[in-house]
XYZ file of C-alpha atoms in Angstrom:
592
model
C 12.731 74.792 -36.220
C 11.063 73.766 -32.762
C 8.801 71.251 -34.739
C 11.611 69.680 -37.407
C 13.443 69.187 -33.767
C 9.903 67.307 -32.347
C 9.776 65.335 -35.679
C 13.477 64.308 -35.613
C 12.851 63.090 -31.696
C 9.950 60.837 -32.272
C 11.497 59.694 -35.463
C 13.983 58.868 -33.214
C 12.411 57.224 -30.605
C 10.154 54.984 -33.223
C 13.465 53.985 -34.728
C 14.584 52.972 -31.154
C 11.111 51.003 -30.336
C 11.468 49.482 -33.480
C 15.092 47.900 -33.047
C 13.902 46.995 -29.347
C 10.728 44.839 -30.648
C 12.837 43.545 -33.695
C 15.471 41.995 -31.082
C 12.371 40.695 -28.608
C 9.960 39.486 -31.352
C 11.821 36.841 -34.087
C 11.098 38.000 -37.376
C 7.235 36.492 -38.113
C 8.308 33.036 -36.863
C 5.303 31.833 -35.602
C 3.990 28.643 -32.896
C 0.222 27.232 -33.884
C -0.575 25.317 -31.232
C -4.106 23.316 -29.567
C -4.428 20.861 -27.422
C -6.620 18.951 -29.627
C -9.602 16.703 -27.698
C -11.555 13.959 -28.785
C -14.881 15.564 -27.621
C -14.178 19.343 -28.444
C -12.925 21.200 -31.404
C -10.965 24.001 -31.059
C -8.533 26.440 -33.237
C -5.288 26.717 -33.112
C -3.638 29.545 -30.871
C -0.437 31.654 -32.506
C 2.424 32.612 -30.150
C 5.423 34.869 -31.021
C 8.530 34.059 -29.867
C 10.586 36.112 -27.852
C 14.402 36.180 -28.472
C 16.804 35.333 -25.563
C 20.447 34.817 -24.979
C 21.551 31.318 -24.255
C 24.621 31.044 -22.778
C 26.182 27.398 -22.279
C 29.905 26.515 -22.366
C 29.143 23.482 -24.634
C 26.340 23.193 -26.865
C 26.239 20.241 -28.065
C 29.937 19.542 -28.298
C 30.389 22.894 -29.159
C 31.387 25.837 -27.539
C 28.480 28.084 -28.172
C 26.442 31.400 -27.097
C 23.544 31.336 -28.356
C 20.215 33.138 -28.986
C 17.215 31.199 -28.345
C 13.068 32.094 -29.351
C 11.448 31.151 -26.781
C 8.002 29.990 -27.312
C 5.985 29.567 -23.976
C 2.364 27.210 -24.186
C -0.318 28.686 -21.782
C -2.320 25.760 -20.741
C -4.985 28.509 -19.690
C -8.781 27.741 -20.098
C -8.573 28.903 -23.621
C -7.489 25.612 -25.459
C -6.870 23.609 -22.222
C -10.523 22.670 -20.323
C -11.657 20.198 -17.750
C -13.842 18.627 -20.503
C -10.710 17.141 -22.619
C -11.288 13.969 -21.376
C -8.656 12.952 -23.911
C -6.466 15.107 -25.520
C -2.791 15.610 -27.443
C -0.411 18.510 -28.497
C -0.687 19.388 -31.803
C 2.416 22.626 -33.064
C 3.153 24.123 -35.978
C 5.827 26.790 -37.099
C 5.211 29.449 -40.086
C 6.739 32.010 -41.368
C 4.570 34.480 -43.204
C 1.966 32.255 -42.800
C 4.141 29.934 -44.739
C 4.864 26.460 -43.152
C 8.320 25.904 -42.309
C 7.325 22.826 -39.781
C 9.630 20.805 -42.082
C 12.918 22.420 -41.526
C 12.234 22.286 -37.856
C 14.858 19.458 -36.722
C 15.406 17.577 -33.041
C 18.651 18.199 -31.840
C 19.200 14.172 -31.097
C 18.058 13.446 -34.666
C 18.810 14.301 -38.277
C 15.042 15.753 -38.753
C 12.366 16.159 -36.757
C 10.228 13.991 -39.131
C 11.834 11.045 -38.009
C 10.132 10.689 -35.047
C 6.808 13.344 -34.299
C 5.612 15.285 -37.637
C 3.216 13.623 -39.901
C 2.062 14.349 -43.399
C -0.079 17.390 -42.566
C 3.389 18.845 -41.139
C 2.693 18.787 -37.672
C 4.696 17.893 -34.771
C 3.010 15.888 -31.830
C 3.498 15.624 -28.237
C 1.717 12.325 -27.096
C 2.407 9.615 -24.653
C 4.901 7.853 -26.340
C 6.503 11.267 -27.581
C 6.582 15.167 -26.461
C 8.395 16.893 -29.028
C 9.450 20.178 -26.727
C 12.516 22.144 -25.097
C 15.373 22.524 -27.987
C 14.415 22.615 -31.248
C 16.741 24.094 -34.894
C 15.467 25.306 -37.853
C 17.752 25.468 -40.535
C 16.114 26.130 -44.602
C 16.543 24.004 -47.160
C 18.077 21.451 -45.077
C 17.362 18.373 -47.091
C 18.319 15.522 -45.165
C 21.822 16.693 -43.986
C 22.679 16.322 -40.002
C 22.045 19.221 -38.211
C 22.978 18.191 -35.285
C 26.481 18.047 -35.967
C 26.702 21.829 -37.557
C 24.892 23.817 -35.320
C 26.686 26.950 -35.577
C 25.039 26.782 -39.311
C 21.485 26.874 -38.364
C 19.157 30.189 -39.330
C 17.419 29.918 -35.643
C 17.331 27.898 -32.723
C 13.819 27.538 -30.817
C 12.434 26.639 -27.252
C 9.327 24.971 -26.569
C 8.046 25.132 -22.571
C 4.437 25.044 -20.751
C 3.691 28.010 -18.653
C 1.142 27.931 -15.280
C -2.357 29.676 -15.292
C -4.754 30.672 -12.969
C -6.766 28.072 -13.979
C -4.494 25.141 -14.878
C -1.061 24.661 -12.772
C -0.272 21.504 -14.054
C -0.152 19.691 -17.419
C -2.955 16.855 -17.312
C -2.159 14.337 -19.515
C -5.851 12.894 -19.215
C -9.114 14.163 -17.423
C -10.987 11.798 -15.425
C -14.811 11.491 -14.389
C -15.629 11.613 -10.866
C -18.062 8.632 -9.566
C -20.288 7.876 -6.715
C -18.943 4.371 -6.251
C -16.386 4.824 -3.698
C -14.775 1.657 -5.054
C -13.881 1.956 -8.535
C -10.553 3.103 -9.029
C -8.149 3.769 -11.994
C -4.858 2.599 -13.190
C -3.160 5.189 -15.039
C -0.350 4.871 -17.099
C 2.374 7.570 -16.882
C 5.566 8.379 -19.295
C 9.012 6.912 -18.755
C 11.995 9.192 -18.277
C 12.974 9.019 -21.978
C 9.155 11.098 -22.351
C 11.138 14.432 -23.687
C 14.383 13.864 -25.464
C 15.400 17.377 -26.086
C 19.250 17.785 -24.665
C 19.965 19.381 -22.542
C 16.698 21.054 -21.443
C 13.550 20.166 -20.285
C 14.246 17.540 -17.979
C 11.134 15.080 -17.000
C 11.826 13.282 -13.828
C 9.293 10.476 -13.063
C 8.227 10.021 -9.278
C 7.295 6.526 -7.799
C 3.737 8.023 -5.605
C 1.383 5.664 -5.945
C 3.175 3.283 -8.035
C 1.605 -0.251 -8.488
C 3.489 -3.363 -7.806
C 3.725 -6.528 -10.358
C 4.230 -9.905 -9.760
C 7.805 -11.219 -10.066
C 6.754 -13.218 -13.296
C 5.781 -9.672 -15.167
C 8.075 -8.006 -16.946
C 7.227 -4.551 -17.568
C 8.290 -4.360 -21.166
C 7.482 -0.336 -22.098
C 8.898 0.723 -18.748
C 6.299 2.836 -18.142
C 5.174 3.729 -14.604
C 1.453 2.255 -13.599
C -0.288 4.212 -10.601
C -3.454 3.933 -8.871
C -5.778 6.861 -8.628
C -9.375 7.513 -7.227
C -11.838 10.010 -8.546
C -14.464 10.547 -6.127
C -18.017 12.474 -6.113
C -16.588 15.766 -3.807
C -12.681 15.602 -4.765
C -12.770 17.551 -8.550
C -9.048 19.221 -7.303
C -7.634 15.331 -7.687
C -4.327 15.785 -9.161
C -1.753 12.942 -9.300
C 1.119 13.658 -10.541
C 3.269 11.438 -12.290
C 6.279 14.161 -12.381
C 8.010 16.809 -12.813
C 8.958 18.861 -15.624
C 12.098 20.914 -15.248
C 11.862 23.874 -17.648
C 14.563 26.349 -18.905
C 13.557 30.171 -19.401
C 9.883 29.281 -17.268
C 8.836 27.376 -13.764
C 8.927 23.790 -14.175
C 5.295 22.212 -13.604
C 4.058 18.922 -12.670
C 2.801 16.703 -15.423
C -0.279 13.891 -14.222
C -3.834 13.187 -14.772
C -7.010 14.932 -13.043
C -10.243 14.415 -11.808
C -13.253 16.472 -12.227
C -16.972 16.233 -12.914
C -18.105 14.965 -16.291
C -21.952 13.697 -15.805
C -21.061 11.682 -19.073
C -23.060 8.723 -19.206
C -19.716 6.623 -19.299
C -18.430 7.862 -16.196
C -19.385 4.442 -14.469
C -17.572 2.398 -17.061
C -15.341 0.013 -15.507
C -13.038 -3.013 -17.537
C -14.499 -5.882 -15.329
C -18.593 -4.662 -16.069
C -19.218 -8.389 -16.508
C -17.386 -9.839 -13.106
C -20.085 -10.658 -10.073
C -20.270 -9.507 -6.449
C -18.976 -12.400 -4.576
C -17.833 -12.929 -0.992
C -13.723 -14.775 -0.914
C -14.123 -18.187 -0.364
C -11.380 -20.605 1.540
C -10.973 -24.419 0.730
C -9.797 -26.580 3.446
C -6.488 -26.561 1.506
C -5.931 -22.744 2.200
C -7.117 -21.543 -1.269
C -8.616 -18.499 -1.495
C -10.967 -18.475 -4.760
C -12.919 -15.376 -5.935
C -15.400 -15.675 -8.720
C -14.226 -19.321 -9.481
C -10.414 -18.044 -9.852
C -7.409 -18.923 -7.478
C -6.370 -15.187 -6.392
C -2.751 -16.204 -6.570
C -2.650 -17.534 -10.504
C 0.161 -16.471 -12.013
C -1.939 -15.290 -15.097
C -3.150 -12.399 -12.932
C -1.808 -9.632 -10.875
C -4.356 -9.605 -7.763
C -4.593 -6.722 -5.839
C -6.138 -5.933 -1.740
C -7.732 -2.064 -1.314
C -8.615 -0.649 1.946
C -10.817 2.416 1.505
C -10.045 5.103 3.752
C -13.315 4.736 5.425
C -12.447 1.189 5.945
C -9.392 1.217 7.958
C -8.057 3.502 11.225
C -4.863 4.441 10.076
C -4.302 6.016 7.082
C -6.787 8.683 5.191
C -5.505 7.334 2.065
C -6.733 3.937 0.364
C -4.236 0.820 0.633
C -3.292 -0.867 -2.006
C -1.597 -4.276 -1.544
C -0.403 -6.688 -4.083
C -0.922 -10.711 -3.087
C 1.750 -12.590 -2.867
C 3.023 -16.007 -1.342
C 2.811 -14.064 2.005
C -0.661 -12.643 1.493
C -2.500 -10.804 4.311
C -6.032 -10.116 4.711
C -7.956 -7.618 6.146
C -10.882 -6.965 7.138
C -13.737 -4.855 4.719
C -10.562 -5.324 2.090
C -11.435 -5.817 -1.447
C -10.081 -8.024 -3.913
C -9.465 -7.226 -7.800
C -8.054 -9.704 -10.110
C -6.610 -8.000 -12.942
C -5.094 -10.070 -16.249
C -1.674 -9.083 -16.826
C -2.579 -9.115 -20.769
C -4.781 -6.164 -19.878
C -1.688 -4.129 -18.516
C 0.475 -4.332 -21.470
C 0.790 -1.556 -23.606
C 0.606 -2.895 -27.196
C -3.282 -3.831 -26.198
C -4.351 -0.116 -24.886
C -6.671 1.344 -27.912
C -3.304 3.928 -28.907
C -5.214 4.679 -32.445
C -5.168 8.241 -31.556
C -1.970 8.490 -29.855
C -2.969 10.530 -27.160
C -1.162 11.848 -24.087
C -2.733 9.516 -21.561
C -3.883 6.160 -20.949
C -5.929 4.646 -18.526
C -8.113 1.322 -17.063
C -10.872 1.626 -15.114
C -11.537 -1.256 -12.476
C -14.315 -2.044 -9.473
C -12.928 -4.845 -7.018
C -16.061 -7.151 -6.453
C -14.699 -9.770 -4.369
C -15.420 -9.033 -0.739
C -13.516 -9.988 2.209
C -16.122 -10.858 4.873
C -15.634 -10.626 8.730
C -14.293 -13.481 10.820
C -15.342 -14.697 14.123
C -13.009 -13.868 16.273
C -11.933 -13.108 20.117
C -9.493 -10.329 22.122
C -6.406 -11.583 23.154
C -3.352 -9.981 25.358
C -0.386 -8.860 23.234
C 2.737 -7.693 24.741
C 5.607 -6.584 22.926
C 3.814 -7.316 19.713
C 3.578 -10.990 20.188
C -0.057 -12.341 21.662
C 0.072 -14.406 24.606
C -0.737 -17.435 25.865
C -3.276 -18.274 28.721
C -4.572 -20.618 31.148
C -8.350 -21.304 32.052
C -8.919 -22.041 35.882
C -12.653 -23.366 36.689
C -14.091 -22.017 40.000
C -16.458 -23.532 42.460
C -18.824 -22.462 40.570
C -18.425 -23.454 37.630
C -17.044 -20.221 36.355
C -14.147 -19.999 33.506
C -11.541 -17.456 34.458
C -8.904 -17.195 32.307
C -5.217 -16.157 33.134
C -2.373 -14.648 31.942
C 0.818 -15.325 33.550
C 3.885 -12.855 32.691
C 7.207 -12.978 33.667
C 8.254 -9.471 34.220
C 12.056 -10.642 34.249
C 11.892 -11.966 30.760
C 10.720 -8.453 29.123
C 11.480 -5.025 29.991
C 9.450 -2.274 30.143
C 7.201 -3.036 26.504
C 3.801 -1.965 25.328
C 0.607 -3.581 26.344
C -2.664 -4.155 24.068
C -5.240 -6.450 22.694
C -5.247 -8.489 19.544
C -8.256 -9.216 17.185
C -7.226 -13.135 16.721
C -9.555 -14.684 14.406
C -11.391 -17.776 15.740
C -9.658 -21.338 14.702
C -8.293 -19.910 11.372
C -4.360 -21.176 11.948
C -3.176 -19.640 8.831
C -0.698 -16.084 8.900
C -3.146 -14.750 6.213
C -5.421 -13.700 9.033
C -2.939 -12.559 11.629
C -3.875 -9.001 11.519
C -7.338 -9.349 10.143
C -8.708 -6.846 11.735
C -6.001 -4.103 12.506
C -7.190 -1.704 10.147
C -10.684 -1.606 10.842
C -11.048 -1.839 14.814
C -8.438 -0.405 17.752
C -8.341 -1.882 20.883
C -7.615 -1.090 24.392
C -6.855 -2.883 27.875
C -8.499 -1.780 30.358
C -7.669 -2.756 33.999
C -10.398 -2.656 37.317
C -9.407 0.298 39.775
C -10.519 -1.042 43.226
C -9.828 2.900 44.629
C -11.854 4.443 42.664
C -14.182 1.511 41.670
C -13.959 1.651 37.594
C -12.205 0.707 34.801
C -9.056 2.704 33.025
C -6.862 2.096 30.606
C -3.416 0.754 30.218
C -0.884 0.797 27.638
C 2.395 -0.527 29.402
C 3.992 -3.323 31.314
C 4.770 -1.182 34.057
C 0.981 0.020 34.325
C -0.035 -3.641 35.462
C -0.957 -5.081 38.711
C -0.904 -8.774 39.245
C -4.311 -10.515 40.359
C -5.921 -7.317 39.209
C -8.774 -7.666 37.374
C -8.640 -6.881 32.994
C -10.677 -6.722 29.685
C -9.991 -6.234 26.420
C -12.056 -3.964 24.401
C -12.801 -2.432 20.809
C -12.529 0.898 20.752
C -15.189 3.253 19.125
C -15.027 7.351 17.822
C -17.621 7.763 20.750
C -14.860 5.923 22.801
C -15.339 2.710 25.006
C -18.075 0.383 23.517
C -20.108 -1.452 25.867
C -19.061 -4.633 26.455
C -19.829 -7.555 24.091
C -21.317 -4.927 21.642
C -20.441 -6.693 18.602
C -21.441 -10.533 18.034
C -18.599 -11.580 16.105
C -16.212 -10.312 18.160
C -16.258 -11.371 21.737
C -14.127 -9.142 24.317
C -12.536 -11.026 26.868
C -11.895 -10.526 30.603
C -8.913 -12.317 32.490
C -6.439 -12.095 35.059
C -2.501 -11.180 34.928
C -0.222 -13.011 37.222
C 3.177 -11.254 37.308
C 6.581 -12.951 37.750
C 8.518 -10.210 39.453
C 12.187 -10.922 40.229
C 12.364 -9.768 43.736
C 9.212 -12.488 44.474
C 11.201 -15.379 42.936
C 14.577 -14.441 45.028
C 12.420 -14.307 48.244
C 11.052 -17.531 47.109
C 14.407 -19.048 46.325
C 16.538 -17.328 49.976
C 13.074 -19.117 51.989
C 13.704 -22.479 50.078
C 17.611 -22.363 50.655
C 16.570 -21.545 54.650
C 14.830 -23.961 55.042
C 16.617 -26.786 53.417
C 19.491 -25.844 55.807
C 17.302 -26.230 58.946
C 15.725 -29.772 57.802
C 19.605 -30.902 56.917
C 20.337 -30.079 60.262
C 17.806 -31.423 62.557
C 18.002 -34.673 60.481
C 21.705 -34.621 60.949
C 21.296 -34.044 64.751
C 18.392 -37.102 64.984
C 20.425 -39.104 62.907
C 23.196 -38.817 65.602
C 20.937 -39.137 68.044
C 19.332 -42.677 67.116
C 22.109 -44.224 66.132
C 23.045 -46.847 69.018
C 19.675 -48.388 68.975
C 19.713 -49.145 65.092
C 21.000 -52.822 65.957
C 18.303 -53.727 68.344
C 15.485 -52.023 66.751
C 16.951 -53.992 63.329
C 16.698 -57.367 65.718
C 13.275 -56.990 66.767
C 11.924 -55.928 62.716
C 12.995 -59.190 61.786
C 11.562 -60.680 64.313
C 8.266 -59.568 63.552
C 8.506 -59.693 59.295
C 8.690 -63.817 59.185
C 5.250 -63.672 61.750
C 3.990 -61.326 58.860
C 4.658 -63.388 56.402
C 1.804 -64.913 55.559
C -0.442 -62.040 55.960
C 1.518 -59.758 53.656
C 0.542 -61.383 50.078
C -3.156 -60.578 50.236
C -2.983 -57.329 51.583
C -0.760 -56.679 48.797
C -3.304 -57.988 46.334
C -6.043 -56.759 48.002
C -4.252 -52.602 47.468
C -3.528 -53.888 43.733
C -7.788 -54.832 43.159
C -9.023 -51.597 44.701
C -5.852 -49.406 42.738
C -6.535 -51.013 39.380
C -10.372 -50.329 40.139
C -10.175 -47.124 41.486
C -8.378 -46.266 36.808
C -10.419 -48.467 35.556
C -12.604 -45.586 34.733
C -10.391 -42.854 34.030
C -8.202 -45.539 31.968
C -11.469 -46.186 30.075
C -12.609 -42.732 29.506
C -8.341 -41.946 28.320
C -8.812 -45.112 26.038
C -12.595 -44.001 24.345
C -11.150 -40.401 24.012
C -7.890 -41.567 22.105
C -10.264 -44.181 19.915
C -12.625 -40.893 19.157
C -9.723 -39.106 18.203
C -8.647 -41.663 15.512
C -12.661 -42.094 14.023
C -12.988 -38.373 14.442
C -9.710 -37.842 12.835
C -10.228 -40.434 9.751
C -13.343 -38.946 9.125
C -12.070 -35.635 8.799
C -9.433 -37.270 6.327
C -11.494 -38.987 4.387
C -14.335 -36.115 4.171
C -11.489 -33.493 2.662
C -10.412 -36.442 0.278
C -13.850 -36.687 -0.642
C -14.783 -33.049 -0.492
C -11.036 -31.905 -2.121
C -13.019 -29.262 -4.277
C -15.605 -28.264 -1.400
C -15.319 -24.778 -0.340
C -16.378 -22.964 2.845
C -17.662 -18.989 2.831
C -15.934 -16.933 5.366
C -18.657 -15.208 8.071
């Protein structure tokens, strides 16, 4: 008796594990899925569904509760690797090992062959296409609308990515790192129609590292383009170009990666051909690299600033050249054919999940002579030069304090004779400044960085800055430091000034009123005995008078002269300056 009453328990409890994995696991439904690489082959991993209830008020139009298999895709080291430089999602469904990939229908379309299953019965999730979330399988279908009758359908599916240890993204693409700090990549990454399952996943596209186009491009594929750098030492790179927001799992991010390929591509760059060159001006203001106007319309032209080339970011800086172009020093110029960024001319044979170009800018932007300036309130002031006794320059700033409030106070890079705003900043990124002001107390230098900080008729230079701090003066030759003088305007000096000047204008109006007063009686006689003595003077008067003309006129003659040759210099100097760029219109000049 005590064993039939074992035998009926486990019985029992069999029966029980057996109705709990027939609800978890859906029938033999299976997933066959790779992520299939151009470099590697690899088999095809099954997954069993699990069963799960899906409650929404209106499923598509119709008020539904559901149960969904859920089919989750590890992207684990297994049949997702760091070597699938390029790759795609290739998923099948079978039943007893029987393909049913055929009756498996998108819940936006009539069948799911419409848009991702080819003739080997396979469904594909590719740039253009990820055929995940929602899915219905009905038998026998045909070509009837499922869409519209989904209370009819034998099962309804759900296709998501899960996080590993390994992988916690989806990488559309892998990426080589390089040695050459400069090369760079554009990547292309999916719009927002990338996964049309309703109403789950949802992709939402980001806008980091987005590039700007020129007003005459019109993105046609609407597809975002970003900028990203694989370097020798950063194998972690990820850029992401989203976000995947899953039902039944964590969403994930969906981008491209970097990593370390030693393939003996992984220098291979679009413009292989193009030339190191410095940018060239013409006297016009046309800046030319490798023969080519950098602001043709046929190009989108593009300034980067490593992050080892400028002070204020530890990111690169991309800038796209336009009518108001800036410059920069150590910047790099690449001048890439808009025919190159359209879609319809990437090599999409495969269809793959990820596209990208590879560029190296080779146009160099070269460093200006230039000289520190004052700069207060962001706007770079203007100075006088006094000559001493000695023939010394001293130059001289002279600031009216009543004009600007308290403001910041620095120096300015200002590039020698360049006029243009191209240059205005040239050197902003690469070098800091700092204005230093004499301490007579303590017999050295400190800095300043305010209006209040200043004393007039102190003594001043502006300096670069380096990381060891303070350079020695005049350390670099094609920058020269300056020293000068500030002269402040203070309001209480000018109302002292202007009380004195009122003072003493009353005094002088009344001691002249009193001599006037004075005086007065003896105006008659004294006016008797002047004419008196003017007609005996007659005669003597007219050469005096031309004698005083002679030695004025002689006394200009030279500086009349020297004004007249200078003026005539100007126009010969000036004509030959207009004829030499009419004759030179083509003639170039190399920035050093």
């Amino acid at each position: 008796m005590t064993k039939l009453l074992f035998f009926y328990f486990i019985t029992i409890i069999h029966i029980c594990i057996l109705l709990v994995y027939s609800n978890s696991i859906a029938s033999k439904i299976k997933l066959r899925y790779k992520f299939e690489s151009s470099n590697i082959l690899k088999r095809y991993k099954e997954n069993y569904g699990v069963k799960e209830e899906y409650v929404k008020e209106k499923f598509h139009n119709q008020n539904a509760k559901k149960e969904v298999i859920i089919f989750k895709i590890s992207i684990g080291s297994h049949n997702f690797t760091h070597r699938d430089v390029d790759k795609r999602l290739l998923m099948k469904f079978v039943d007893n090992n029987d393909s049913i990939t055929n009756d498996i229908y998108d819940p936006e379309e009539s069948s799911v062959r419409d848009n991702s299953t080819s003739s080997d019965e396979t469904i594909y999730c590719t740039f253009k296409y990820c055929k995940i979330g929602f899915l219905y399988y009905k038998q026998n279908s045909g070509d009837q609308n499922i869409s519209k009758d989904v209370g009819n359908v034998n099962e309804i599916f759900y296709i998501g990515f899960i996080k590993t240890n390994e992988f916690s993204n989806l990488i559309l693409k892998i990426l080589p790192t390089v040695d050459n700090k400069h090369i760079f990549n554009i990547v292309l990454c999916p719009d927002k129609k990338w996964i049309r399952s309703t109403p789950w996943p949802k992709y939402i596209p980001n806008t980091n590292n987005t590039m700007k186009f020129p007003v005459s491009y019109k993105n046609t594929n609407n597809s975002n383009y970003k900028f990203l750098h694989c370097h020798s030492g950063n194998d972690k790179t990820f850029l992401s170009c989203g976000r995947l927001e899953q039902l039944f799992m964590p969403p994930i991010d969906v981008g491209y990666g970097c990593t370390k390929l030693n393939s003996k591509n992984d220098n291979y760059t679009n413009n292989l051909e193009e030339k190191e060159v410095n940018l060239i001006v013409t006297f016009g203001y046309k800046f030319i690299c490798n023969k080519k106007n950098i602001l043709d319309s046929k190009y989108a032209t593009y300034g980067i600033l490593k992050p080892d080339d400028n002070n204020k970011l530890n990111s690169s800086i991309f800038t796209l050249f336009d009518k108001n172009i800036k410059f920069y020093s150590k910047q790099r110029i690449i001048m890439i054919p808009l025919d190159e960024l359209n879609i319809t001319n990437f090599n999409i044979t495969d269809d793959l999940m990820g596209y990208t170009l590879t560029y190296e800018p080779k146009c160099t932007v070269p460093n200006l002579k230039a000289t520190l300036h004052l700069k207060i309130n962001d706007i770079v002031q203007n100075f006088e030069i006094k000559t001493k006794e000695n023939s010394e320059e001293v130059k001289k700033y002279i600031i009216d304090k009543r004009k600007i409030k308290n403001a910041p106070v620095r120096c300015q890079v200002v590039p020698d004779g360049l006029k243009n705003p191209a240059f205005d900043n040239f050197y902003d990124y690469y070098y800091s400044t700092s204005l230093v002001m004499f301490d007579e107390t303590k017999n050295r230098y400190k800095k300043v960085s305010d209006l209040q900080s200043l004393v007039s008729n102190a003594k001043y230079k502006c300096i670069l800055n380096t990381n060891n701090g303070i350079p020695k003066y005049g350390e670099l030759n094609f920058i020269k430091e300056s020293k000068f003088t500030i002269i402040l305007i203070e309001s209480t000096t000018i109302d002292m000034f202007l009380f004195g000047a009122l003072i003493t204008v009353a005094l002088l109006s009344i001691v002249g009123i009193f001599i006037l007063k004075k005086f007065q009686p003896k105006k008659k006689k004294a006016h008797k005995i002047k004419s008196t003595s003017s007609s005996s003077s007659t005669s003597t008067s007219p050469s005096r008078s031309k004698s005083s003309s002679v030695i004025s006129n002689v006394h200009n003659v030279p500086i009349i002269q020297k004004k007249a040759v200078n003026i005539v210099a100007k126009k010969i100097a000036g004509k030959n300056a207009n004829k030499k760029a009419t004759n030179n219109e083509d003639s170039i000049f190399i920035l050093k």
